[in-house]
Short mmCIF file of C-alpha atoms and ligand atoms in Angstrom, two decimals:
data_model
loop_
_atom_site.label_atom_id
_atom_site.label_comp_id
_atom_site.label_asym_id
_atom_site.label_seq_id
_atom_site.Cartn_x
_atom_site.Cartn_y
_atom_site.Cartn_z
CA MET A 149 -0.04 -0.09 -0.14
CA ASN A 150 1.23 3.42 -1.12
CA GLU A 151 0.35 5.20 1.94
CA LYS A 152 1.38 8.29 0.43
CA ASN A 153 -1.19 8.20 -2.60
CA ALA A 154 -4.04 6.50 -0.06
CA ALA A 155 -6.53 8.70 -0.75
CA THR A 156 -6.41 10.76 -4.24
CA GLN A 157 -9.06 11.93 -6.70
CA HIS A 158 -8.78 9.41 -9.22
CA ALA A 159 -11.86 10.36 -11.46
CA HIS A 160 -14.81 12.18 -11.62
CA MET A 161 -19.03 11.04 -11.64
CA THR A 162 -21.60 12.79 -13.79
CA LEU A 163 -24.96 13.30 -12.15
CA VAL A 164 -27.16 13.90 -14.78
CA ASP A 165 -30.63 15.77 -13.35
CA HIS A 166 -33.07 15.33 -15.91
CA ALA A 167 -35.52 17.15 -14.25
CA ARG A 168 -33.59 20.27 -14.20
CA GLY A 169 -31.63 19.52 -17.66
CA THR A 170 -28.72 19.59 -16.22
CA SER A 171 -25.91 17.62 -14.49
CA TYR A 172 -23.29 18.35 -11.51
CA ASP A 173 -19.46 16.59 -12.22
CA MET A 174 -18.22 15.17 -8.65
CA PRO A 175 -15.28 13.86 -8.10
CA VAL A 176 -14.18 10.01 -7.69
CA ILE A 177 -11.82 9.28 -5.04
CA ARG A 178 -9.57 6.33 -4.88
CA GLY A 179 -8.53 4.96 -1.13
CA SER A 180 -5.08 2.59 -1.00
CA VAL A 181 -7.52 -1.07 -1.55
CA GLY A 182 -11.69 -0.88 -0.98
CA PRO A 183 -14.24 0.63 -3.13
CA ASP A 184 -13.25 4.49 -4.78
CA VAL A 185 -16.01 7.12 -2.89
CA ILE A 186 -17.76 9.70 -4.76
CA ASP A 187 -17.27 12.57 -3.07
CA ILE A 188 -20.12 14.91 -2.23
CA ARG A 189 -19.27 17.49 0.41
CA HIS A 190 -20.84 20.24 -2.10
CA LEU A 191 -23.62 18.23 -3.26
CA TYR A 192 -26.06 20.18 -1.48
CA THR A 193 -24.44 23.61 -1.78
CA ASP A 194 -23.71 22.53 -6.00
CA THR A 195 -27.07 21.06 -6.60
CA GLY A 196 -29.43 21.64 -3.09
CA TYR A 197 -30.18 17.88 -3.06
CA PHE A 198 -29.58 15.92 0.06
CA THR A 199 -27.71 12.65 -0.56
CA PHE A 200 -30.42 9.78 1.51
CA ASP A 201 -29.04 6.52 3.22
CA PRO A 202 -30.45 5.63 6.48
CA GLY A 203 -27.97 2.96 7.92
CA PHE A 204 -25.42 4.45 5.72
CA THR A 205 -24.86 1.08 4.00
CA SER A 206 -23.57 3.19 1.23
CA THR A 207 -22.02 6.38 2.93
CA GLY A 208 -18.75 6.24 4.00
CA SER A 209 -18.66 8.89 6.99
CA CYS A 210 -14.64 9.27 7.17
CA GLU A 211 -11.27 8.76 5.53
CA SER A 212 -9.84 5.70 7.55
CA LYS A 213 -6.06 3.97 8.29
CA ILE A 214 -6.96 1.91 10.80
CA THR A 215 -9.02 -1.10 10.00
CA PHE A 216 -10.52 -2.48 6.53
CA ILE A 217 -13.41 -5.12 5.75
CA ASN A 218 -13.96 -7.01 2.92
CA GLY A 219 -17.17 -8.40 3.50
CA GLU A 220 -17.64 -9.81 -0.14
CA GLU A 221 -14.49 -11.99 0.83
CA GLY A 222 -14.47 -12.10 4.25
CA ILE A 223 -11.42 -10.27 4.80
CA LEU A 224 -10.27 -8.23 7.98
CA LEU A 225 -7.27 -6.05 8.61
CA TYR A 226 -5.77 -4.30 11.36
CA ARG A 227 -3.31 -1.67 10.28
CA GLY A 228 -2.98 -4.14 6.77
CA TYR A 229 -2.26 -7.19 9.01
CA ALA A 230 -4.72 -10.35 8.67
CA ILE A 231 -6.98 -10.96 11.39
CA GLN A 232 -6.09 -14.25 11.00
CA ASP A 233 -2.62 -13.52 11.50
CA LEU A 234 -3.04 -11.79 14.38
CA ALA A 235 -5.21 -14.01 16.50
CA GLU A 236 -1.81 -16.54 15.60
CA HIS A 237 0.67 -14.39 15.96
CA SER A 238 0.45 -11.96 17.82
CA ASP A 239 -1.24 -10.87 21.44
CA PHE A 240 -3.72 -8.02 22.20
CA MET A 241 -1.26 -5.79 24.09
CA GLU A 242 0.99 -5.93 20.89
CA VAL A 243 -2.53 -5.04 18.62
CA ALA A 244 -3.35 -2.48 20.89
CA TYR A 245 0.09 -0.49 20.10
CA LEU A 246 -0.71 -0.97 16.60
CA LEU A 247 -4.39 0.35 16.58
CA LEU A 248 -3.43 3.35 18.93
CA LYS A 249 0.22 3.75 17.06
CA GLY A 250 -0.29 2.32 12.79
CA GLU A 251 3.26 0.06 13.70
CA LEU A 252 3.68 -3.42 15.61
CA PRO A 253 5.69 -2.45 18.08
CA THR A 254 9.55 -3.53 18.29
CA ALA A 255 10.37 -5.60 21.57
CA ALA A 256 11.69 -2.71 23.15
CA GLU A 257 8.27 -0.47 22.55
CA LYS A 258 6.29 -3.51 23.50
CA THR A 259 7.89 -3.86 27.20
CA LYS A 260 7.26 0.20 27.53
CA PHE A 261 3.65 -0.04 26.20
CA GLU A 262 2.93 -2.55 28.67
CA HIS A 263 4.46 -1.05 31.37
CA ASP A 264 2.60 2.12 31.09
CA ILE A 265 -0.67 0.25 30.69
CA THR A 266 -0.25 -1.80 33.26
CA TYR A 267 0.61 1.33 35.76
CA HIS A 268 -2.64 2.62 34.16
CA SER A 269 -4.62 -0.07 35.95
CA MET A 270 -5.61 1.20 39.04
CA LEU A 271 -8.43 2.75 39.52
CA HIS A 272 -9.15 6.71 41.53
CA GLU A 273 -10.70 4.91 45.13
CA GLN A 274 -12.75 7.08 45.17
CA ILE A 275 -14.52 5.07 42.01
CA ALA A 276 -15.33 2.18 44.07
CA TYR A 277 -17.74 4.29 46.00
CA LEU A 278 -19.53 4.85 42.93
CA TYR A 279 -20.19 1.39 42.30
CA ARG A 280 -22.50 1.71 45.35
CA GLY A 281 -24.75 3.70 44.00
CA PHE A 282 -26.07 0.69 41.88
CA ARG A 283 -28.54 -1.91 42.98
CA ARG A 284 -26.18 -5.32 43.04
CA ASP A 285 -28.54 -6.78 39.84
CA ALA A 286 -27.81 -3.57 38.27
CA HIS A 287 -26.63 -5.00 33.89
CA PRO A 288 -23.11 -4.73 34.15
CA MET A 289 -23.77 -2.42 31.06
CA ALA A 290 -25.51 -0.11 32.79
CA VAL A 291 -22.43 -0.03 35.23
CA MET A 292 -19.77 0.56 32.67
CA CYS A 293 -21.31 3.45 30.73
CA GLY A 294 -21.88 5.29 34.34
CA VAL A 295 -18.36 4.44 35.32
CA VAL A 296 -16.88 5.15 32.15
CA GLY A 297 -18.43 8.32 31.81
CA ALA A 298 -17.73 9.35 35.59
CA LEU A 299 -13.49 9.15 34.51
CA SER A 300 -13.48 12.64 32.96
CA ALA A 301 -14.71 13.49 36.66
CA PHE A 302 -11.51 11.88 37.98
CA TYR A 303 -8.80 12.40 35.42
CA HIS A 304 -8.64 16.42 34.83
CA ASP A 305 -5.51 16.02 33.23
CA SER A 306 -6.09 13.95 30.06
CA LEU A 307 -9.12 16.07 28.68
CA ASN A 308 -7.88 18.54 26.84
CA ILE A 309 -8.47 17.30 23.30
CA SER A 310 -6.16 19.51 21.42
CA ASP A 311 -2.95 18.22 23.97
CA PRO A 312 -2.18 14.99 21.56
CA ARG A 313 0.08 14.46 24.97
CA GLN A 314 -3.12 14.26 26.78
CA ARG A 315 -5.53 12.58 24.21
CA MET A 316 -2.56 9.54 24.84
CA ILE A 317 -2.97 9.65 28.15
CA ALA A 318 -6.54 9.54 28.29
CA SER A 319 -6.33 6.58 25.87
CA TYR A 320 -4.23 4.68 27.65
CA ARG A 321 -5.82 5.24 30.98
CA LEU A 322 -9.11 3.31 29.04
CA VAL A 323 -6.99 0.65 27.57
CA ALA A 324 -5.81 -0.30 30.97
CA LYS A 325 -8.74 0.38 33.26
CA MET A 326 -10.88 -1.21 31.65
CA PRO A 327 -10.38 -4.57 32.65
CA THR A 328 -10.71 -3.49 36.04
CA ILE A 329 -13.09 -1.53 35.90
CA ALA A 330 -15.59 -4.95 33.91
CA ALA A 331 -14.10 -7.21 36.92
CA TRP A 332 -15.15 -4.64 39.64
CA ALA A 333 -19.02 -4.38 37.73
CA TYR A 334 -18.85 -8.48 38.16
CA LYS A 335 -17.48 -8.59 41.88
CA TYR A 336 -20.32 -5.80 42.57
CA ALA A 337 -22.69 -7.91 41.15
CA MET A 338 -21.64 -11.10 42.89
CA GLY A 339 -21.34 -8.85 46.16
CA GLN A 340 -17.71 -10.35 46.61
CA PRO A 341 -15.26 -7.62 47.07
CA PHE A 342 -13.22 -5.93 44.54
CA ILE A 343 -9.31 -7.61 43.63
CA TYR A 344 -7.07 -5.19 42.40
CA PRO A 345 -5.02 -5.58 39.36
CA ARG A 346 -1.71 -7.23 39.63
CA ASN A 347 1.59 -5.43 37.98
CA GLU A 348 3.44 -8.64 37.86
CA MET A 349 0.41 -10.09 35.20
CA ARG A 350 -0.45 -10.07 32.01
CA TYR A 351 -3.45 -8.17 30.22
CA ALA A 352 -6.09 -10.91 29.76
CA GLU A 353 -4.19 -13.10 32.63
CA ASN A 354 -5.55 -10.14 34.78
CA PHE A 355 -8.61 -9.70 33.90
CA LEU A 356 -9.64 -13.19 35.05
CA HIS A 357 -7.68 -12.53 38.16
CA MET A 358 -10.09 -9.57 39.07
CA MET A 359 -12.65 -11.92 38.34
CA PHE A 360 -12.10 -14.83 39.87
CA ALA A 361 -9.85 -15.03 42.20
CA THR A 362 -11.14 -13.82 46.17
CA PRO A 363 -9.05 -12.14 49.60
CA CYS A 364 -9.22 -15.85 50.48
CA GLU A 365 -6.91 -17.41 48.55
CA THR A 366 -4.13 -17.35 46.06
CA TYR A 367 -6.11 -18.02 42.26
CA LYS A 368 -4.27 -19.10 39.29
CA VAL A 369 -5.47 -18.29 36.41
CA ASN A 370 -5.45 -20.81 34.05
CA PRO A 371 -2.71 -19.99 31.09
CA ILE A 372 -5.58 -21.95 28.34
CA LEU A 373 -7.70 -19.81 29.38
CA ALA A 374 -5.92 -16.16 29.17
CA LYS A 375 -4.40 -17.56 25.88
CA ALA A 376 -8.45 -17.98 24.76
CA MET A 377 -9.61 -14.92 26.06
CA ASP A 378 -6.32 -12.86 25.04
CA ARG A 379 -7.46 -13.75 21.25
CA ILE A 380 -10.47 -12.91 21.62
CA LEU A 381 -9.45 -9.40 22.88
CA ILE A 382 -7.74 -9.60 19.94
CA LEU A 383 -10.79 -10.27 17.57
CA HIS A 384 -13.11 -7.73 19.01
CA ALA A 385 -10.64 -4.93 19.10
CA ASP A 386 -11.60 -2.99 16.30
CA HIS A 387 -13.95 -3.36 13.32
CA GLU A 388 -14.32 -0.09 11.03
CA GLN A 389 -17.16 2.05 11.26
CA ASN A 390 -19.42 -0.27 12.71
CA ALA A 391 -22.72 1.87 15.01
CA SER A 392 -20.41 2.13 18.47
CA THR A 393 -17.24 3.13 16.50
CA SER A 394 -19.70 5.65 14.62
CA THR A 395 -21.39 7.02 17.63
CA VAL A 396 -18.10 7.24 19.48
CA ARG A 397 -16.57 9.73 16.21
CA LEU A 398 -19.72 11.19 16.67
CA ALA A 399 -19.34 12.12 20.30
CA GLY A 400 -15.85 13.48 19.52
CA SER A 401 -16.92 15.67 16.42
CA SER A 402 -18.25 17.93 19.22
CA GLY A 403 -14.58 18.28 21.11
CA ALA A 404 -16.38 15.92 23.73
CA ASN A 405 -13.72 14.27 26.17
CA PRO A 406 -12.61 10.95 25.52
CA PHE A 407 -14.32 9.55 28.63
CA ALA A 408 -17.74 10.54 27.32
CA CYS A 409 -17.08 9.43 23.58
CA ILE A 410 -16.24 5.91 25.27
CA ALA A 411 -19.33 5.91 27.60
CA ALA A 412 -21.57 6.74 24.36
CA GLY A 413 -19.55 3.79 22.75
CA ILE A 414 -20.49 1.32 25.32
CA ALA A 415 -24.26 2.54 24.97
CA SER A 416 -24.19 1.70 21.61
CA LEU A 417 -22.97 -1.65 21.71
CA TRP A 418 -24.97 -3.04 24.36
CA GLY A 419 -28.05 -3.19 21.95
CA PRO A 420 -29.11 -6.40 20.96
CA ALA A 421 -28.01 -5.92 17.13
CA HIS A 422 -24.85 -4.44 17.77
CA GLY A 423 -22.43 -6.02 20.88
CA GLY A 424 -25.28 -7.16 22.81
CA ALA A 425 -25.69 -10.28 20.22
CA ASN A 426 -23.20 -12.36 22.21
CA GLU A 427 -25.42 -11.69 25.42
CA ALA A 428 -28.80 -12.71 23.09
CA VAL A 429 -26.89 -15.78 21.42
CA LEU A 430 -26.73 -17.29 24.73
CA ASN A 431 -29.94 -16.71 25.38
CA MET A 432 -31.30 -18.01 22.21
CA LEU A 433 -29.22 -21.10 22.16
CA THR A 434 -30.92 -21.89 26.02
CA LYS A 435 -34.30 -21.06 24.84
CA ILE A 436 -34.05 -23.25 21.67
CA GLY A 437 -32.16 -26.32 24.58
CA ASP A 438 -32.11 -29.09 21.97
CA LYS A 439 -31.56 -29.79 18.87
CA ARG A 440 -34.81 -31.32 18.00
CA HIS A 441 -36.52 -27.19 18.03
CA ILE A 442 -34.18 -26.09 16.03
CA PRO A 443 -36.52 -26.42 13.00
CA ASP A 444 -38.96 -24.54 14.58
CA TYR A 445 -36.74 -21.62 15.73
CA ILE A 446 -35.23 -21.30 11.83
CA ARG A 447 -39.08 -21.00 10.78
CA ARG A 448 -39.24 -18.51 13.03
CA ALA A 449 -36.39 -16.75 11.59
CA LYS A 450 -37.48 -16.16 8.22
CA ASP A 451 -41.49 -15.49 9.25
CA LYS A 452 -41.81 -11.96 8.97
CA SER A 453 -44.27 -11.44 11.66
CA ASP A 454 -42.45 -12.77 14.18
CA SER A 455 -39.71 -10.53 15.83
CA PHE A 456 -37.63 -13.66 16.30
CA ARG A 457 -33.75 -13.48 15.13
CA LEU A 458 -31.11 -15.75 14.81
CA MET A 459 -29.29 -13.97 16.65
CA GLY A 460 -25.22 -14.32 15.54
CA PHE A 461 -26.02 -14.45 12.41
CA GLY A 462 -25.96 -11.74 9.57
CA HIS A 463 -23.89 -8.77 9.30
CA ARG A 464 -24.18 -5.63 7.33
CA VAL A 465 -20.95 -5.98 5.83
CA TYR A 466 -19.64 -9.69 5.70
CA LYS A 467 -22.05 -11.33 3.23
CA ASN A 468 -19.32 -14.29 3.74
CA TYR A 469 -18.31 -16.39 6.60
CA ASP A 470 -17.46 -13.46 9.28
CA PRO A 471 -13.30 -14.21 9.56
CA ARG A 472 -13.28 -14.15 13.10
CA ALA A 473 -16.38 -16.41 13.64
CA SER A 474 -13.88 -19.15 12.48
CA ILE A 475 -11.09 -18.76 14.75
CA MET A 476 -13.52 -17.88 17.90
CA ARG A 477 -15.24 -21.25 16.40
CA ARG A 478 -12.03 -23.08 16.70
CA THR A 479 -11.27 -21.25 20.19
CA ALA A 480 -14.66 -22.65 21.56
CA HIS A 481 -13.70 -26.19 20.98
CA GLU A 482 -10.26 -25.59 22.02
CA VAL A 483 -11.92 -23.98 25.81
CA LEU A 484 -13.96 -26.35 26.21
CA GLY A 485 -11.97 -29.13 25.68
CA GLU A 486 -9.34 -27.62 28.39
CA LEU A 487 -12.08 -27.47 30.60
CA ASP A 488 -13.79 -31.12 29.75
CA LYS A 489 -17.32 -29.81 28.75
CA THR A 490 -17.43 -30.57 24.55
CA ASP A 491 -20.32 -31.91 25.45
CA ASP A 492 -21.85 -28.86 26.44
CA PRO A 493 -25.03 -29.36 25.26
CA LEU A 494 -25.36 -25.96 23.81
CA LEU A 495 -22.05 -26.27 21.80
CA GLU A 496 -24.28 -28.83 20.20
CA VAL A 497 -27.09 -26.85 19.63
CA ALA A 498 -25.11 -24.20 18.00
CA MET A 499 -23.70 -26.56 15.58
CA GLU A 500 -25.98 -28.09 15.08
CA LEU A 501 -27.73 -24.71 13.99
CA GLU A 502 -24.88 -23.51 12.24
CA ARG A 503 -25.57 -26.29 10.05
CA ILE A 504 -28.93 -26.05 8.83
CA ALA A 505 -29.02 -22.70 8.79
CA LEU A 506 -25.54 -22.60 6.25
CA SER A 507 -27.75 -25.00 3.93
CA ASP A 508 -30.98 -23.58 4.22
CA GLU A 509 -32.00 -21.27 1.39
CA TYR A 510 -33.44 -18.17 2.90
CA PHE A 511 -29.45 -17.44 4.83
CA VAL A 512 -27.47 -18.82 1.99
CA GLU A 513 -29.48 -16.60 -0.91
CA ARG A 514 -29.12 -13.89 2.27
CA ARG A 515 -25.63 -14.10 2.65
CA LEU A 516 -26.61 -14.67 6.42
CA TYR A 517 -23.31 -16.11 7.82
CA PRO A 518 -22.27 -16.54 12.31
CA ASN A 519 -20.73 -13.52 13.29
CA VAL A 520 -18.17 -12.65 15.75
CA ASP A 521 -20.51 -13.00 18.49
CA PHE A 522 -22.32 -16.27 17.65
CA TYR A 523 -19.45 -18.70 19.24
CA SER A 524 -18.49 -16.34 22.19
CA GLY A 525 -20.96 -16.79 24.48
CA ILE A 526 -20.32 -21.11 24.45
CA ILE A 527 -16.60 -19.45 25.48
CA PHE A 528 -17.77 -17.50 27.69
CA LYS A 529 -19.89 -19.65 29.34
CA ALA A 530 -17.83 -23.09 29.75
CA MET A 531 -15.11 -19.56 31.59
CA GLU A 532 -18.38 -19.50 33.85
CA ILE A 533 -18.54 -15.33 32.67
CA PRO A 534 -22.31 -14.62 33.23
CA THR A 535 -23.85 -14.22 30.60
CA ALA A 536 -24.34 -10.16 31.42
CA MET A 537 -21.08 -9.78 31.10
CA PHE A 538 -20.76 -10.93 27.48
CA THR A 539 -21.21 -7.31 26.28
CA ALA A 540 -18.75 -5.89 28.73
CA LEU A 541 -16.45 -7.87 27.67
CA PHE A 542 -16.75 -7.05 24.17
CA ALA A 543 -16.49 -3.13 25.42
CA LEU A 544 -13.70 -4.25 26.60
CA ALA A 545 -11.91 -5.18 24.39
CA ARG A 546 -13.24 -2.68 21.53
CA THR A 547 -12.41 0.67 23.74
CA VAL A 548 -9.06 0.01 21.68
CA GLY A 549 -10.60 0.14 18.72
CA TRP A 550 -12.61 3.03 19.57
CA ILE A 551 -9.97 5.07 20.83
CA SER A 552 -7.66 4.70 18.01
CA GLN A 553 -10.66 5.84 15.47
CA TRP A 554 -11.58 8.94 18.52
CA ASN A 555 -7.70 9.99 18.14
CA GLU A 556 -7.71 9.50 13.95
CA MET A 557 -10.77 12.08 13.85
CA ILE A 558 -9.42 14.76 16.26
CA GLU A 559 -6.00 14.61 14.15
CA ASP A 560 -8.09 14.51 11.09
CA PRO A 561 -7.52 18.25 9.73
CA SER A 562 -9.89 18.27 7.63
CA GLN A 563 -12.65 17.28 10.71
CA LYS A 564 -15.75 19.36 11.60
CA ILE A 565 -18.72 18.13 13.82
CA GLY A 566 -20.78 15.71 12.37
CA ARG A 567 -24.27 17.07 11.67
CA PRO A 568 -26.53 14.75 9.20
CA ARG A 569 -29.09 16.44 7.12
CA GLN A 570 -32.73 14.39 6.50
CA LEU A 571 -35.68 13.84 4.34
CA TYR A 572 -38.77 15.97 5.55
CA SER A 573 -41.97 14.47 5.46
CA GLY A 574 -44.01 16.46 8.03
CA GLN A 575 -46.27 18.97 8.37
CA GLY A 576 -45.67 22.35 6.25
CA LEU A 577 -46.27 25.66 8.08
CA ARG A 578 -49.44 25.66 9.55
CA PRO A 579 -50.83 28.33 11.81
CA PHE A 580 -51.45 28.53 15.50
CA LYS A 581 -54.57 26.94 16.49
CA PRO A 582 -55.95 27.72 20.44
CA ILE A 583 -57.37 25.10 22.13
CA HIS A 584 -60.58 26.28 22.15
CA GLN A 585 -60.90 25.47 18.41
CA ARG A 586 -59.12 22.15 18.68
CA MET A 587 -61.88 19.25 18.85
C1 LIG B 761 -21.79 -6.78 15.74
O1 LIG B 761 -21.34 -3.71 12.06
C2 LIG B 761 -20.42 -4.47 12.49
O2 LIG B 761 -18.83 -4.29 12.77
C3 LIG B 761 -20.81 -4.77 14.18
C4 LIG B 761 -19.98 -5.94 14.27
C5 LIG B 761 -18.62 -5.37 15.03
O3 LIG B 761 -17.47 -6.13 15.20
O4 LIG B 761 -18.72 -4.26 15.58
O5 LIG B 761 -19.45 -6.76 13.65
C6 LIG B 761 -20.36 -6.27 15.60
O6 LIG B 761 -22.39 -6.18 15.96
C7 LIG B 761 -22.58 -7.92 14.75
C8 LIG B 761 -23.78 -8.44 14.45
C9 LIG B 761 -24.40 -8.87 15.17
N1 LIG B 761 -25.73 -8.72 15.45
C10 LIG B 761 -26.41 -9.82 15.64
O7 LIG B 761 -26.46 -10.85 15.19
C11 LIG B 761 -28.19 -9.86 15.87
C12 LIG B 761 -28.97 -10.69 14.31
N2 LIG B 761 -28.00 -10.35 12.94
C13 LIG B 761 -29.46 -9.19 12.78
O8 LIG B 761 -29.87 -8.03 13.43
C14 LIG B 761 -28.63 -8.61 11.47
O9 LIG B 761 -28.17 -9.77 10.80
C15 LIG B 761 -27.49 -6.91 11.33
C16 LIG B 761 -28.29 -5.92 12.34
C17 LIG B 761 -26.39 -7.69 12.32
C18 LIG B 761 -27.26 -6.84 9.99
O10 LIG B 761 -28.32 -6.66 9.36
P1 LIG B 761 -28.65 -5.53 8.05
O11 LIG B 761 -27.08 -5.33 7.31
O12 LIG B 761 -29.16 -4.09 8.17
O13 LIG B 761 -29.32 -6.29 7.01
P2 LIG B 761 -31.31 -6.56 7.38
O14 LIG B 761 -31.54 -6.40 8.38
O15 LIG B 761 -31.66 -5.24 6.34
O16 LIG B 761 -31.22 -7.84 6.67
C19 LIG B 761 -31.40 -8.25 5.71
C20 LIG B 761 -32.63 -9.82 4.99
C21 LIG B 761 -33.33 -9.18 5.70
O17 LIG B 761 -34.72 -10.12 5.22
P3 LIG B 761 -35.40 -9.44 4.00
O18 LIG B 761 -36.29 -8.01 4.19
O19 LIG B 761 -34.16 -9.20 3.10
O20 LIG B 761 -36.46 -10.50 3.67
O21 LIG B 761 -31.73 -10.52 6.08
C22 LIG B 761 -32.77 -10.97 7.01
C23 LIG B 761 -33.73 -9.56 7.48
O22 LIG B 761 -34.46 -10.19 7.71
N3 LIG B 761 -31.99 -11.31 8.49
C24 LIG B 761 -31.96 -12.16 9.47
C25 LIG B 761 -31.13 -12.24 9.92
N4 LIG B 761 -30.24 -11.17 9.61
C26 LIG B 761 -30.62 -10.37 9.00
N5 LIG B 761 -32.88 -12.76 9.35
C27 LIG B 761 -33.12 -13.68 10.64
N6 LIG B 761 -32.12 -13.86 11.44
C28 LIG B 761 -31.05 -13.45 10.73
N7 LIG B 761 -30.16 -12.91 12.33
#
């Protein structure tokens, strides 16, 4: 990829307006890989037209160098590196460095980065009191939204978004503290004491230790599970302009502080159509319960009058197998094998559901394949992570992607506040009617 020519004007597109008997020339811009874009930034001022694209199915919201997806071919690259290579040969700290800084770290850079992240993993002690404001049965994502948004009330020395040094400190703090925040949400729900991060532990191991250790005895994290968790964090780290990343960018475009922007991303990720799908998949598999019930659920998934959807299937961009799902599938077998749970009925139901759906014309025609969320719940359940925590783990992993995209937006010289327009179909101007005239 030739960086300096990564986005250049490549050609023109002519829009012919038959109604007005005129035409408009619009520049076509070519990136380094992927579809060219029609530059419509002056469309309204030149033509008086808006474009109309609810759900942004055909709209590029920004220029980015971070993550590339080819949905037709099931390709996912972080800064040009294939997700398969990163999952196989790298670790989450390296991938976090790569997403934030654009290159894989040297050994020295990696050591310093891991040290810096480790030494930001503690929370201000007052934050522990914030948790006590929640009910014990509060959903962990409600706690994550609240606590992450509140970080801006504690870390005033990393709120100035025009200062690159403060932006990077805020970025490190968010990556470092998310495991502590997520683990403490779980401990609070369990009524157990908070476990502090351990500086001698690596990222995923530290998280699992904070989740499952107690003050009563030494807790040894299973290295196979720590490796599996590390790989899962890599797979969830970033994913181009998905709903939650777009939320972070839009919130950040107004100049909001990074902690508030990440809290907005957490809120968006919570939805069952997005990051909440991993929790919804497990609830669905539990409801199906047995392979014999699958045909009825497949029928319901196709029935437009039925709100049931096959959770963990389908994707706005991937019209092929989500490359992350393949790695998650392999990881599910590894983890269940390590924990001697390969006879987990939920895995059996998931495998049979996948087999049937992949041969069913409805799903094949619509190119609905398993996505990253389809297997994660089975792995997390085997690790005895409660279902309600699944999306919190997704948010933990995605934070480095969100904050990398936020930094890229802030550093973009053409950046301006995001302010979409609309197609208005409501009432035109009409006179006010006093209440005695209304019937
Ligand atoms: C994530 O954007 C990202 O990158 C997200 C993500 C990330 O890393 O950030 O990859 C993470 O969010 C993965 C997706 C997790 N969500 C789910 O698993 C929920 C179930 N999936 C669906 O809700 C749906 O597939 C979406 C939301 C994921 C995608 O929806 P689209 O692109 O808007 O597709 P659509 O709703 O227009 O569906 C097209 C057709 C429709 O049928 P027709 O009107 O053409 O007859 O496919 C059908 C839909 O009814 N369809 C499904 C289905 N998903 C789509 N039918 C049954 N079950 C499904 N899961």
